[in-house]
PDB file of C-alpha atoms in Angstrom:
ATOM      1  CA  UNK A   1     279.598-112.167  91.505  1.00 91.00           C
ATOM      2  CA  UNK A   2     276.132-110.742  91.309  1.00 96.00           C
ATOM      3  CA  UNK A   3     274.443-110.341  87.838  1.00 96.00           C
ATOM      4  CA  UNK A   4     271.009-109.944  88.324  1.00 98.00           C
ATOM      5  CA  UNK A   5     269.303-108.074  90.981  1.00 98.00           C
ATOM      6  CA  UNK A   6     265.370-108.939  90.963  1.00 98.00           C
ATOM      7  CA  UNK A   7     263.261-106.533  93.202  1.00 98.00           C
ATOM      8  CA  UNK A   8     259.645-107.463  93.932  1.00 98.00           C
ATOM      9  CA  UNK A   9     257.002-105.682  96.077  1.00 98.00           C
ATOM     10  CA  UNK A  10     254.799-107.907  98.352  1.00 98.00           C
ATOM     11  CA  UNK A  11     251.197-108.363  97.081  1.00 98.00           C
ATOM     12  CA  UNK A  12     247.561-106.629  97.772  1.00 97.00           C
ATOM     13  CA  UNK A  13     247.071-106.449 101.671  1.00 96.00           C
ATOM     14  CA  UNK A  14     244.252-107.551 103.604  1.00 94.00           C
ATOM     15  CA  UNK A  15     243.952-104.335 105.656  1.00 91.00           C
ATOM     16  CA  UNK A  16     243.530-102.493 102.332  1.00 94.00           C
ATOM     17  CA  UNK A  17     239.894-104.526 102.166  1.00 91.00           C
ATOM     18  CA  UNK A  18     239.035-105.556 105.672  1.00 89.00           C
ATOM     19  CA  UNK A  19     239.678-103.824 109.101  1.00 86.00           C
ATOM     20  CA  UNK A  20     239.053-107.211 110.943  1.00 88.00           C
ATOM     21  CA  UNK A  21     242.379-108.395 110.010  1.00 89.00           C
ATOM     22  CA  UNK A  22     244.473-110.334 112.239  1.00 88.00           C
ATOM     23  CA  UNK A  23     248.333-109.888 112.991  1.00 88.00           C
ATOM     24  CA  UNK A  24     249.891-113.792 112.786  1.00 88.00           C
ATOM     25  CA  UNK A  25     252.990-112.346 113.871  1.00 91.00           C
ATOM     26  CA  UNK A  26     251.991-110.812 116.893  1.00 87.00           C
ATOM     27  CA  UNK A  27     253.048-106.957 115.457  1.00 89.00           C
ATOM     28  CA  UNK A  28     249.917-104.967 115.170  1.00 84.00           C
ATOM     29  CA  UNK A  29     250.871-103.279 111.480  1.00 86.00           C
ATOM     30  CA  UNK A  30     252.032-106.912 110.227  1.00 93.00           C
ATOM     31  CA  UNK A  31     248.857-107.428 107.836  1.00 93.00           C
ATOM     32  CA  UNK A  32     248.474-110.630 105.710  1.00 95.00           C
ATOM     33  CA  UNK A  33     248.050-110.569 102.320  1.00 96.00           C
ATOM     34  CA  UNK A  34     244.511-110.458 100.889  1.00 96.00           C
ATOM     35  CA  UNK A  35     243.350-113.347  98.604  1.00 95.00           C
ATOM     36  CA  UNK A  36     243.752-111.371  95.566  1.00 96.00           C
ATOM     37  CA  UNK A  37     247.247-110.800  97.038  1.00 97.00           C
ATOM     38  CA  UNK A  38     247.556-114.853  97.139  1.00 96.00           C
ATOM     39  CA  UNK A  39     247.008-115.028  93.823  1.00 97.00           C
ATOM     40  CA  UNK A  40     249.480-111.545  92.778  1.00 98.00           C
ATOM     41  CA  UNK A  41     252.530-113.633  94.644  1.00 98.00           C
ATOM     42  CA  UNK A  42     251.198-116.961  92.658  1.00 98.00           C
ATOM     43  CA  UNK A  43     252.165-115.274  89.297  1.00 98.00           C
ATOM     44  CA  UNK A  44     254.771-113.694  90.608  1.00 98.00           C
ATOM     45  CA  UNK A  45     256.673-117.144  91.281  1.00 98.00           C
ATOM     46  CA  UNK A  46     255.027-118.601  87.648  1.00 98.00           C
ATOM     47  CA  UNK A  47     257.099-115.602  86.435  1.00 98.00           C
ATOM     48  CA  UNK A  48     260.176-116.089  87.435  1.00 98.00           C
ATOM     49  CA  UNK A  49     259.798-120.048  86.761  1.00 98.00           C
ATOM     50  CA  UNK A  50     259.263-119.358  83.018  1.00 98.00           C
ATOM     51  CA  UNK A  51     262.732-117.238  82.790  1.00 98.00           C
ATOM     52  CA  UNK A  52     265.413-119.321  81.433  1.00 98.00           C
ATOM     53  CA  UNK A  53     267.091-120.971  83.992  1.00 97.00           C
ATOM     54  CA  UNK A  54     269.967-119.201  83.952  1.00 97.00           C
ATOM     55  CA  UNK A  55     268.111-115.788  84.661  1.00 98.00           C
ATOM     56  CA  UNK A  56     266.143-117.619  87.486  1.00 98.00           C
ATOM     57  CA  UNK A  57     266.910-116.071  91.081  1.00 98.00           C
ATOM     58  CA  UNK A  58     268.986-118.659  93.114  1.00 98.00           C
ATOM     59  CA  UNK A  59     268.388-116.905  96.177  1.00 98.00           C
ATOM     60  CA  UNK A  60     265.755-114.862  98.347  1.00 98.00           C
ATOM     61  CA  UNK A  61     265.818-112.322 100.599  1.00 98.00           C
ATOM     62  CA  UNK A  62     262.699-111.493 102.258  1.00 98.00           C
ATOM     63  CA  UNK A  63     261.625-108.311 104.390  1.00 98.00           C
ATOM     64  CA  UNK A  64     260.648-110.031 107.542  1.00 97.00           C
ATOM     65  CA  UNK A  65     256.916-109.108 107.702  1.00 97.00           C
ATOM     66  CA  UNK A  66     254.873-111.410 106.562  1.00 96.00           C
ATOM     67  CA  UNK A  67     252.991-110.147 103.988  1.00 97.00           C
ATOM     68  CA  UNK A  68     256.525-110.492 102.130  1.00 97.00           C
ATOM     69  CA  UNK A  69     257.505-114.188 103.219  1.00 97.00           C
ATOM     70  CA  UNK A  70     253.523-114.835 101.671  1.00 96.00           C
ATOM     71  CA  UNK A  71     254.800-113.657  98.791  1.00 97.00           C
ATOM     72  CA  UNK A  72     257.983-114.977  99.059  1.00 98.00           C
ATOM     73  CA  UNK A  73     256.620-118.513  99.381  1.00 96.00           C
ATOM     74  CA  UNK A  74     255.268-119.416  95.872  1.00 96.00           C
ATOM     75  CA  UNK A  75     258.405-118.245  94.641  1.00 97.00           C
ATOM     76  CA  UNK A  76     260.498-120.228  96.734  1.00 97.00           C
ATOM     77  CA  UNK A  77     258.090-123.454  96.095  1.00 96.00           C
ATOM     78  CA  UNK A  78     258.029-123.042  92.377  1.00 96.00           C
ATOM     79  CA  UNK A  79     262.126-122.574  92.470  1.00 97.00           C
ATOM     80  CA  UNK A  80     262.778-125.103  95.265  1.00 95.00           C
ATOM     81  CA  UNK A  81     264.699-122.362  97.212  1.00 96.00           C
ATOM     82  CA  UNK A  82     265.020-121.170 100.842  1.00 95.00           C
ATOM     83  CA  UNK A  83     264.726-118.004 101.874  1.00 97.00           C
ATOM     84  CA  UNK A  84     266.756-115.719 103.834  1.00 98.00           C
ATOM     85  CA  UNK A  85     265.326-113.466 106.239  1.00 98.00           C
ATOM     86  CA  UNK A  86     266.574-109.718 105.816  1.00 98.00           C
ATOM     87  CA  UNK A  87     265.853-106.669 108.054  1.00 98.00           C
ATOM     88  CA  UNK A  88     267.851-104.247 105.603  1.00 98.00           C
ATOM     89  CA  UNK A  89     264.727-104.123 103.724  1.00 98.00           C
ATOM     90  CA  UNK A  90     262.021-103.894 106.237  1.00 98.00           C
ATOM     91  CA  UNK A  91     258.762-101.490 105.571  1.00 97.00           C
ATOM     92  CA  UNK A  92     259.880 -97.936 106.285  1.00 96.00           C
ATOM     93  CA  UNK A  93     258.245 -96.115 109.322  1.00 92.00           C
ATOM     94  CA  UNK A  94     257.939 -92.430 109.398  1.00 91.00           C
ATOM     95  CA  UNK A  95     259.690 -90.684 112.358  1.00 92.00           C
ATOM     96  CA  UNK A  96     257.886 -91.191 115.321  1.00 91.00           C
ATOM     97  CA  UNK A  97     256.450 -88.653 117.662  1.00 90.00           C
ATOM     98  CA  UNK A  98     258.625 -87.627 120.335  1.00 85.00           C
ATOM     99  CA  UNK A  99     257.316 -89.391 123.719  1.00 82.00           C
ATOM    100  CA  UNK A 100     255.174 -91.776 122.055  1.00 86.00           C
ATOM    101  CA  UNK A 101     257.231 -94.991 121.915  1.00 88.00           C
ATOM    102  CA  UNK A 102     259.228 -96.998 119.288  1.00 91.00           C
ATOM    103  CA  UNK A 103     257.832 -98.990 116.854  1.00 92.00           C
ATOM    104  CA  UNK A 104     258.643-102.777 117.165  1.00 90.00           C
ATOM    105  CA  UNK A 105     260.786-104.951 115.193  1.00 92.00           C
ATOM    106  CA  UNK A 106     259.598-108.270 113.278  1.00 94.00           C
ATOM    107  CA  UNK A 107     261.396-111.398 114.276  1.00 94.00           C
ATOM    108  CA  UNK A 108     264.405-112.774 113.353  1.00 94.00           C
ATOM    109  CA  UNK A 109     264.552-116.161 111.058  1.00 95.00           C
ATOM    110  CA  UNK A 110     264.885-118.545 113.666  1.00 93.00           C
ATOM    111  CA  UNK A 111     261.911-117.121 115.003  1.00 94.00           C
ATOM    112  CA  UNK A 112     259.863-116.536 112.048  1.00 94.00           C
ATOM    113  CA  UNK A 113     260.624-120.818 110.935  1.00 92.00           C
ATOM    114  CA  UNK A 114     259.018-121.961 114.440  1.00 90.00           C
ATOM    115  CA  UNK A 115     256.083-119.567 113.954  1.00 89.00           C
ATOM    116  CA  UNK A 116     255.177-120.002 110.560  1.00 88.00           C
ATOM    117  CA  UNK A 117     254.369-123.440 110.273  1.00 88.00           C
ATOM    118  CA  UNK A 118     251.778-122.537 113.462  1.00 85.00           C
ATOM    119  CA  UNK A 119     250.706-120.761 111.543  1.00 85.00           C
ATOM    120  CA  UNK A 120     249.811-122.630 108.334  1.00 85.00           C
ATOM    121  CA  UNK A 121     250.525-126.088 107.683  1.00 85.00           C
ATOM    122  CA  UNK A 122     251.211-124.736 103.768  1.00 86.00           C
ATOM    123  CA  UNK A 123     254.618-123.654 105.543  1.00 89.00           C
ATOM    124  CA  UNK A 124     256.525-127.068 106.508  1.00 83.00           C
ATOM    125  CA  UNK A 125     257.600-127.531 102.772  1.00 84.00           C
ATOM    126  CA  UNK A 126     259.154-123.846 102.860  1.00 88.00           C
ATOM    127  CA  UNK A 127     262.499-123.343 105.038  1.00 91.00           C
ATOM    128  CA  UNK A 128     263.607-120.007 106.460  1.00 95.00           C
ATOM    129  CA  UNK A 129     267.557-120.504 106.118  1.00 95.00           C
ATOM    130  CA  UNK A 130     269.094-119.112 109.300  1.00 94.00           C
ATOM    131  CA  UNK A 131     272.382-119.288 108.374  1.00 94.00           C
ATOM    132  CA  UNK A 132     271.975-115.756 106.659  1.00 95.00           C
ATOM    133  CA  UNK A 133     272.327-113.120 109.253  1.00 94.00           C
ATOM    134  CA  UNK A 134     270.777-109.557 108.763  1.00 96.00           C
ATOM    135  CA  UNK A 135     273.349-106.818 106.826  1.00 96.00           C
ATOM    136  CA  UNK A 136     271.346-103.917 108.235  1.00 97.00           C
ATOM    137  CA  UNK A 137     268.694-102.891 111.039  1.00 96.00           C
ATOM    138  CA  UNK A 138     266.546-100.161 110.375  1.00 97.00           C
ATOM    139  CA  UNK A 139     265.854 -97.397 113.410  1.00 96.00           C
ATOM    140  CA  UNK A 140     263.001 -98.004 115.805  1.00 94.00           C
ATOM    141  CA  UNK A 141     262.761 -94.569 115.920  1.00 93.00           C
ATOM    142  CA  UNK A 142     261.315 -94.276 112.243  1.00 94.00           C
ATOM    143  CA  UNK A 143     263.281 -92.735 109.451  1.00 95.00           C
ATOM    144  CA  UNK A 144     262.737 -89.248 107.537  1.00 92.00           C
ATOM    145  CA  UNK A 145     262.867 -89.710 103.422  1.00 93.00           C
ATOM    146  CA  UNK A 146     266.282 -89.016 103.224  1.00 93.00           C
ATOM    147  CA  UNK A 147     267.353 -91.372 105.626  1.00 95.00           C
ATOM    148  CA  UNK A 148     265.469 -94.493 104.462  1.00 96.00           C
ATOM    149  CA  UNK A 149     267.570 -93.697 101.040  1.00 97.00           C
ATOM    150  CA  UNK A 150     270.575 -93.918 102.957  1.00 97.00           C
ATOM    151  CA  UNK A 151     270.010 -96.974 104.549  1.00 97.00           C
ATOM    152  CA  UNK A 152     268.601 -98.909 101.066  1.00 98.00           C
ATOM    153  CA  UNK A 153     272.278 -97.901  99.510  1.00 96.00           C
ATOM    154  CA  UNK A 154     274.170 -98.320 102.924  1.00 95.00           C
ATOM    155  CA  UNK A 155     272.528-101.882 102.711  1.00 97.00           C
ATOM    156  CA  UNK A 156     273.388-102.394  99.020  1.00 96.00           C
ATOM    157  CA  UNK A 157     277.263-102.222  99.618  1.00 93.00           C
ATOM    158  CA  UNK A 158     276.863-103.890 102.376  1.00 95.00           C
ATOM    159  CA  UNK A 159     274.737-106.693 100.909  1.00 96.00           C
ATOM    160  CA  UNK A 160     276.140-106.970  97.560  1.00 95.00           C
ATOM    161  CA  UNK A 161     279.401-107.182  99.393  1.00 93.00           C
ATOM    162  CA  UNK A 162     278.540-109.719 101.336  1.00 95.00           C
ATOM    163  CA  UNK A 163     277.178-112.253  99.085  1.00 96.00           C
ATOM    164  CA  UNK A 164     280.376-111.478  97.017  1.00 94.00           C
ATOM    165  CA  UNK A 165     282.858-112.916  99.525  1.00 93.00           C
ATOM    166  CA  UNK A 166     280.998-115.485 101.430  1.00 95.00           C
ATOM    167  CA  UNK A 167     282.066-118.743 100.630  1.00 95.00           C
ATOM    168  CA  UNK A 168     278.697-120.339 100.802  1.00 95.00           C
ATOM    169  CA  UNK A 169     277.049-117.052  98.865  1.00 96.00           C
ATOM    170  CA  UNK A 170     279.473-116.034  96.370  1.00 95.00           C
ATOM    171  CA  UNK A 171     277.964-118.762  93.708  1.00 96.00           C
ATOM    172  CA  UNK A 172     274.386-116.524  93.568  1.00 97.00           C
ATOM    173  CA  UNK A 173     274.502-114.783  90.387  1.00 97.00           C
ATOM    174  CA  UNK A 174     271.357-113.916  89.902  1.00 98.00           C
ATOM    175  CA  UNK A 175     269.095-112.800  93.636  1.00 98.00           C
ATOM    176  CA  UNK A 176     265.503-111.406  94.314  1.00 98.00           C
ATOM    177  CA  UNK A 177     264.786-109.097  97.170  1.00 98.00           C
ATOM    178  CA  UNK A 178     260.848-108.773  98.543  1.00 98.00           C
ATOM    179  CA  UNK A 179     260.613-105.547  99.706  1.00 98.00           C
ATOM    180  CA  UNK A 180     257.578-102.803  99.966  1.00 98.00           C
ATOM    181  CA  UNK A 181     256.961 -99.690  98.146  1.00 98.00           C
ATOM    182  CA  UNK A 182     259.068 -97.164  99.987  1.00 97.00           C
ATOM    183  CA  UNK A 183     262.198 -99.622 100.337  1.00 98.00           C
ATOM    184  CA  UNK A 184     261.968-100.604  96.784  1.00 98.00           C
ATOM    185  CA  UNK A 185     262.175 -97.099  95.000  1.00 98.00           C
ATOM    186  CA  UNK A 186     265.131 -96.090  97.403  1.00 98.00           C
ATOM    187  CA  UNK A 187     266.926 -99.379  96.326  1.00 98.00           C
ATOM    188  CA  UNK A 188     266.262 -98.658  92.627  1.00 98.00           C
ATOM    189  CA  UNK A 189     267.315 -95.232  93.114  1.00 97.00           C
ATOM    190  CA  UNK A 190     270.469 -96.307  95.004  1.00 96.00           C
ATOM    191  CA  UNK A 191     271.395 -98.659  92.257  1.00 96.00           C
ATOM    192  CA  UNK A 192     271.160 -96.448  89.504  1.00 95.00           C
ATOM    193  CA  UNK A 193     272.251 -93.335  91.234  1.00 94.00           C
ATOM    194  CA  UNK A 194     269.746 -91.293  90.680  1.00 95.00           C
ATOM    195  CA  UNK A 195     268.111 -90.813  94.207  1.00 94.00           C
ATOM    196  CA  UNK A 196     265.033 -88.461  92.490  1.00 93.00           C
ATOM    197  CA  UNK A 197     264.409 -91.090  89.815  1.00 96.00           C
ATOM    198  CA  UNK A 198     259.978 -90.943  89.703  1.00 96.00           C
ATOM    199  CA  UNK A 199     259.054 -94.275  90.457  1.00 98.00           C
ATOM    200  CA  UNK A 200     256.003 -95.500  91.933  1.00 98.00           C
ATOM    201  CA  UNK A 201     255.522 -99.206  92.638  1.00 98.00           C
ATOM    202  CA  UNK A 202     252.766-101.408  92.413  1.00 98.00           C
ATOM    203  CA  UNK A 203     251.957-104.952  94.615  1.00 98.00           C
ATOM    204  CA  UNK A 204     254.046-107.797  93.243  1.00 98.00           C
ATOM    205  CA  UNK A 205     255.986-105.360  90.219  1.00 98.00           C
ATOM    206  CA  UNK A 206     259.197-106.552  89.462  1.00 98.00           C
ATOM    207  CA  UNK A 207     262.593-104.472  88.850  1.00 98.00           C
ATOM    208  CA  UNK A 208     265.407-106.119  87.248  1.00 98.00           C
ATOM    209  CA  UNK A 209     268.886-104.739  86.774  1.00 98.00           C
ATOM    210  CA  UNK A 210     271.860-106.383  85.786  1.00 97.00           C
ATOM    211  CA  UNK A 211     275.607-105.140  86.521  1.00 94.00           C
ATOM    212  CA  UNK A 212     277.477-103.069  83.448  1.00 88.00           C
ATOM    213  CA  UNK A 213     280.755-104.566  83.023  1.00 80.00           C
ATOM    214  CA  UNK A 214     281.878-101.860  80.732  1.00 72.00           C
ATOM    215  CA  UNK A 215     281.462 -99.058  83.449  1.00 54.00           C
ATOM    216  CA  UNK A 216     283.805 -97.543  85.666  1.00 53.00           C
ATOM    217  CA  UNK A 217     283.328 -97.780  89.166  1.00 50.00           C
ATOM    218  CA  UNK A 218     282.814 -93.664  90.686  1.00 47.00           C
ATOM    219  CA  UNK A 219     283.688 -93.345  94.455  1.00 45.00           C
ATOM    220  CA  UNK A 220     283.476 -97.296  95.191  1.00 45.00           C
ATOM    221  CA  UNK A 221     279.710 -97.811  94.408  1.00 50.00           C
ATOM    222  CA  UNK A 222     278.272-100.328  91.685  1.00 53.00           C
ATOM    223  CA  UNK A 223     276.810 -99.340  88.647  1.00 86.00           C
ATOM    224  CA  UNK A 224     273.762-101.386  87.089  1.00 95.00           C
ATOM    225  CA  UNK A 225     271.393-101.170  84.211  1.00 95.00           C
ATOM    226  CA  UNK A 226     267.817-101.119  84.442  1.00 97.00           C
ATOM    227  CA  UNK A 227     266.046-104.043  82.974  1.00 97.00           C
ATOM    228  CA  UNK A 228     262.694-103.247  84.080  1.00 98.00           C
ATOM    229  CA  UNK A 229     261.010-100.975  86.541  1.00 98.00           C
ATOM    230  CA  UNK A 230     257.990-101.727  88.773  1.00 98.00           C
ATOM    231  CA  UNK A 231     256.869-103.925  86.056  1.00 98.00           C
ATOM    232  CA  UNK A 232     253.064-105.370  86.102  1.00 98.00           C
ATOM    233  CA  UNK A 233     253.357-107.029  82.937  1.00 98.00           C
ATOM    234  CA  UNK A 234     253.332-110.700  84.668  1.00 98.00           C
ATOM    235  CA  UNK A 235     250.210-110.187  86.522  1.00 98.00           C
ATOM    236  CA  UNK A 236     247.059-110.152  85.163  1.00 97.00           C
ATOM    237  CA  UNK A 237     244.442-107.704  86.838  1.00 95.00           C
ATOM    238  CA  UNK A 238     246.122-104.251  86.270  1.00 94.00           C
ATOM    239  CA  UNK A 239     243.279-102.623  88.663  1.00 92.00           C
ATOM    240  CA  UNK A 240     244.451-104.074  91.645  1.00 91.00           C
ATOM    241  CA  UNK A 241     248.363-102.506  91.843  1.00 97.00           C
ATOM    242  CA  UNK A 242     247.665-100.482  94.222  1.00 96.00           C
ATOM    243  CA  UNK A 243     251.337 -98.505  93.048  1.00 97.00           C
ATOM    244  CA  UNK A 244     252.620 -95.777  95.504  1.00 96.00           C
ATOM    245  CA  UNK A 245     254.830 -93.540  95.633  1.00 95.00           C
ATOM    246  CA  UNK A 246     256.849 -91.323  97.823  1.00 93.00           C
ATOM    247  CA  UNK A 247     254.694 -88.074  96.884  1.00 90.00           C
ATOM    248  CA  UNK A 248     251.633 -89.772  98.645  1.00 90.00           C
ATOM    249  CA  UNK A 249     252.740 -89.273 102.145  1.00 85.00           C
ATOM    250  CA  UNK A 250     255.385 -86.312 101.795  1.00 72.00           C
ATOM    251  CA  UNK A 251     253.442 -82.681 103.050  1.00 62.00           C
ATOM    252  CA  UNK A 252     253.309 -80.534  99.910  1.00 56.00           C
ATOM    253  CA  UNK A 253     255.366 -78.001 100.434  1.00 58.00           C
ATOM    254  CA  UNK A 254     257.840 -78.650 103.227  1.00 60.00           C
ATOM    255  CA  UNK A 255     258.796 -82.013 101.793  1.00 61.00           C
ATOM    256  CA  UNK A 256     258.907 -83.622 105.320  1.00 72.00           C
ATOM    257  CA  UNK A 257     256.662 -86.957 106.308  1.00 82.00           C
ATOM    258  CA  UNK A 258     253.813 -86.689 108.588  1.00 78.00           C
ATOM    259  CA  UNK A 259     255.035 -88.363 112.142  1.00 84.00           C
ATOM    260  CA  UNK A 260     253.594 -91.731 113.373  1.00 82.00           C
ATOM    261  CA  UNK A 261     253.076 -92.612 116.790  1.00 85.00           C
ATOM    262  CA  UNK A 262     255.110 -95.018 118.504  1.00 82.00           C
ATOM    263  CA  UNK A 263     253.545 -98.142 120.573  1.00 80.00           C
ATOM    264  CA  UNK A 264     252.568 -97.099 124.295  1.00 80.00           C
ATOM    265  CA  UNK A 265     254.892 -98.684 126.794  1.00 80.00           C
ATOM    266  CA  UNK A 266     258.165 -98.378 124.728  1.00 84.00           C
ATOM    267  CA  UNK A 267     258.853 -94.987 125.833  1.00 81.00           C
ATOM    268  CA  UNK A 268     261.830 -95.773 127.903  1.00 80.00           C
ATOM    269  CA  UNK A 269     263.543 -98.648 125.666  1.00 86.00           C
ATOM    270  CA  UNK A 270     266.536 -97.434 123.663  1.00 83.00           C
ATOM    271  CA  UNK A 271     266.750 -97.462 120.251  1.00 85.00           C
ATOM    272  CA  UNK A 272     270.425 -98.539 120.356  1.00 78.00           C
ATOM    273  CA  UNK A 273     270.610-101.026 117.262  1.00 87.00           C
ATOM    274  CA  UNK A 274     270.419-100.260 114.099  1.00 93.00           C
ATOM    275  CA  UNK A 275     272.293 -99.643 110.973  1.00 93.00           C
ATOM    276  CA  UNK A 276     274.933-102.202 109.324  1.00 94.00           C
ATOM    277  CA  UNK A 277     275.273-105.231 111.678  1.00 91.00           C
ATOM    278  CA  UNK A 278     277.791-107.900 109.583  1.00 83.00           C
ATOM    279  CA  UNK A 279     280.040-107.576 112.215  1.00 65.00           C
ATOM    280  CA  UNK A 280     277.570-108.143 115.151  1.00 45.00           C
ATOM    281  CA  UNK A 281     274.961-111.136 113.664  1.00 45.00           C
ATOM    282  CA  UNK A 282     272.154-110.212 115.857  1.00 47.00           C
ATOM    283  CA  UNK A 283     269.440-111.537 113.669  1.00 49.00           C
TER     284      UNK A 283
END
């Protein structure tokens, strides 16, 4: 049974201090992380290595871009871990505009473990388990603000479930999630029920919450305690957060999200998978 849910945001992009950046992945909105964002995800992982064992994650799930498996990788060195690849929390797209395309989807973890280590030889230590298949798929079609909450708590029954009854999954008490800033306040929102809980979240904060054993269940869903939200506390330049929050992007006044174009030549492909997928293992 799950204890401990960790919740970490990826660190300081490069795009954020150089337009020359190059996509490794082959997505063009897939940026790196900068070196300051190197060194956020370094003391991120010396973090969690100086919690008592016992508190440690034993497992990671990882947005598949790759700004959050470089973030994901100290942490998995310093712990000795895997991680597991997870599409459920994936950046969050605004809708697109109608006619314009879809936006593309990252790789899946068999994928991602042949191209990484192309990538940088810093990778062969690190494995991408592919025995974890993704819970949830998010639309190609972008979401809206009240969908991307749906999906984060959609994904947390279903994930929580999951590593609850697998054989080889139900020993992880304790797990941490890399996510980005959108993702990350619906999940904490989702898992204290409070979906306009003001949270903004800053590169490589960390939100903790840990299951109440003394309350009752309402309408099926979990209930869990906030340890700690969005905390910087571990890292140490507080200038460089670079914290966001849902009232950045939503209009003023009509509370909708500006629309994002879609990539040319995608126009005619169906957006035909997405949501929960336990029952299909696609990815």
């Amino acid at each position: 049974m799950i204890e401990k849910i960790y919740i970490a945001r990826h660190g300081f992009r490069s795009n954020w201090v150089n337009s020359n950046w190059t996509s490794l992945t082959g997505l063009p909105r897939d940026s790196p992380l900068a070196a300051y964002g190197e060194t956020q995800a370094i003391e991120l992982a010396k973090y969690f290595e100086s919690l008592p064992k016992d508190e440690r994650p034993t497992a990671i799930f990882s947005s598949p871009y790759y700004r959050c498996l470089q973030t994901s990788k100290p942490v998995a060195e310093h712990l000795s871990l895997p991680i597991y690849v997870e599409h459920g929390i994936s950046e969050w797209c605004s809708p697109v505009v109608s006619g314009t395309g879809l936006f593309p989807r990252p790789k899946g973890a068999v994928d991602l473990q042949t191209l990484l280590p192309k990538i940088s030889s810093s990778w062969r230590s690190i494995k991408i388990d592919p025995s974890w298949n993704s819970v949830w798929l998010p639309p190609r079609k972008g979401e809206g603000v009240e969908e991307v909450h749906a999906r984060m708590v959609g994904f947390l029954e279903c994930f929580i479930n999951l590593i609850e009854t697998r054989s080889d999954m139900n020993h992880h008490k304790n797990v941490l999630l890399v996510s980005h800033a959108a993702p990350i306040i619906a999940l904490c929102r989702g898992l204290l029920s409070q979906p306009n809980l003001p949270l903004r979240v800053g590169c490589c904060t960390v939100s903790q919450f840990s299951r109440r054993h003394d309350a009752v269940s309402v309408g099926g869903a979990r209930q869990w305690d906030a340890v700690a939200l969005a905390s910087s506390a571990h890292l140490s330049n507080q200038e460089l957060l670079r914290d966001w929050g849902f009232e950045d992007i939503v209009t003023e006044g009509s509370g909708q999200v500006i629309h994002d174009v879609g990539v040319p030549g995608t126009e005619s492909e169906e957006d035909d998978t997405f949501g929960p997928q336990i029952h299909l293992g696609r990815l």
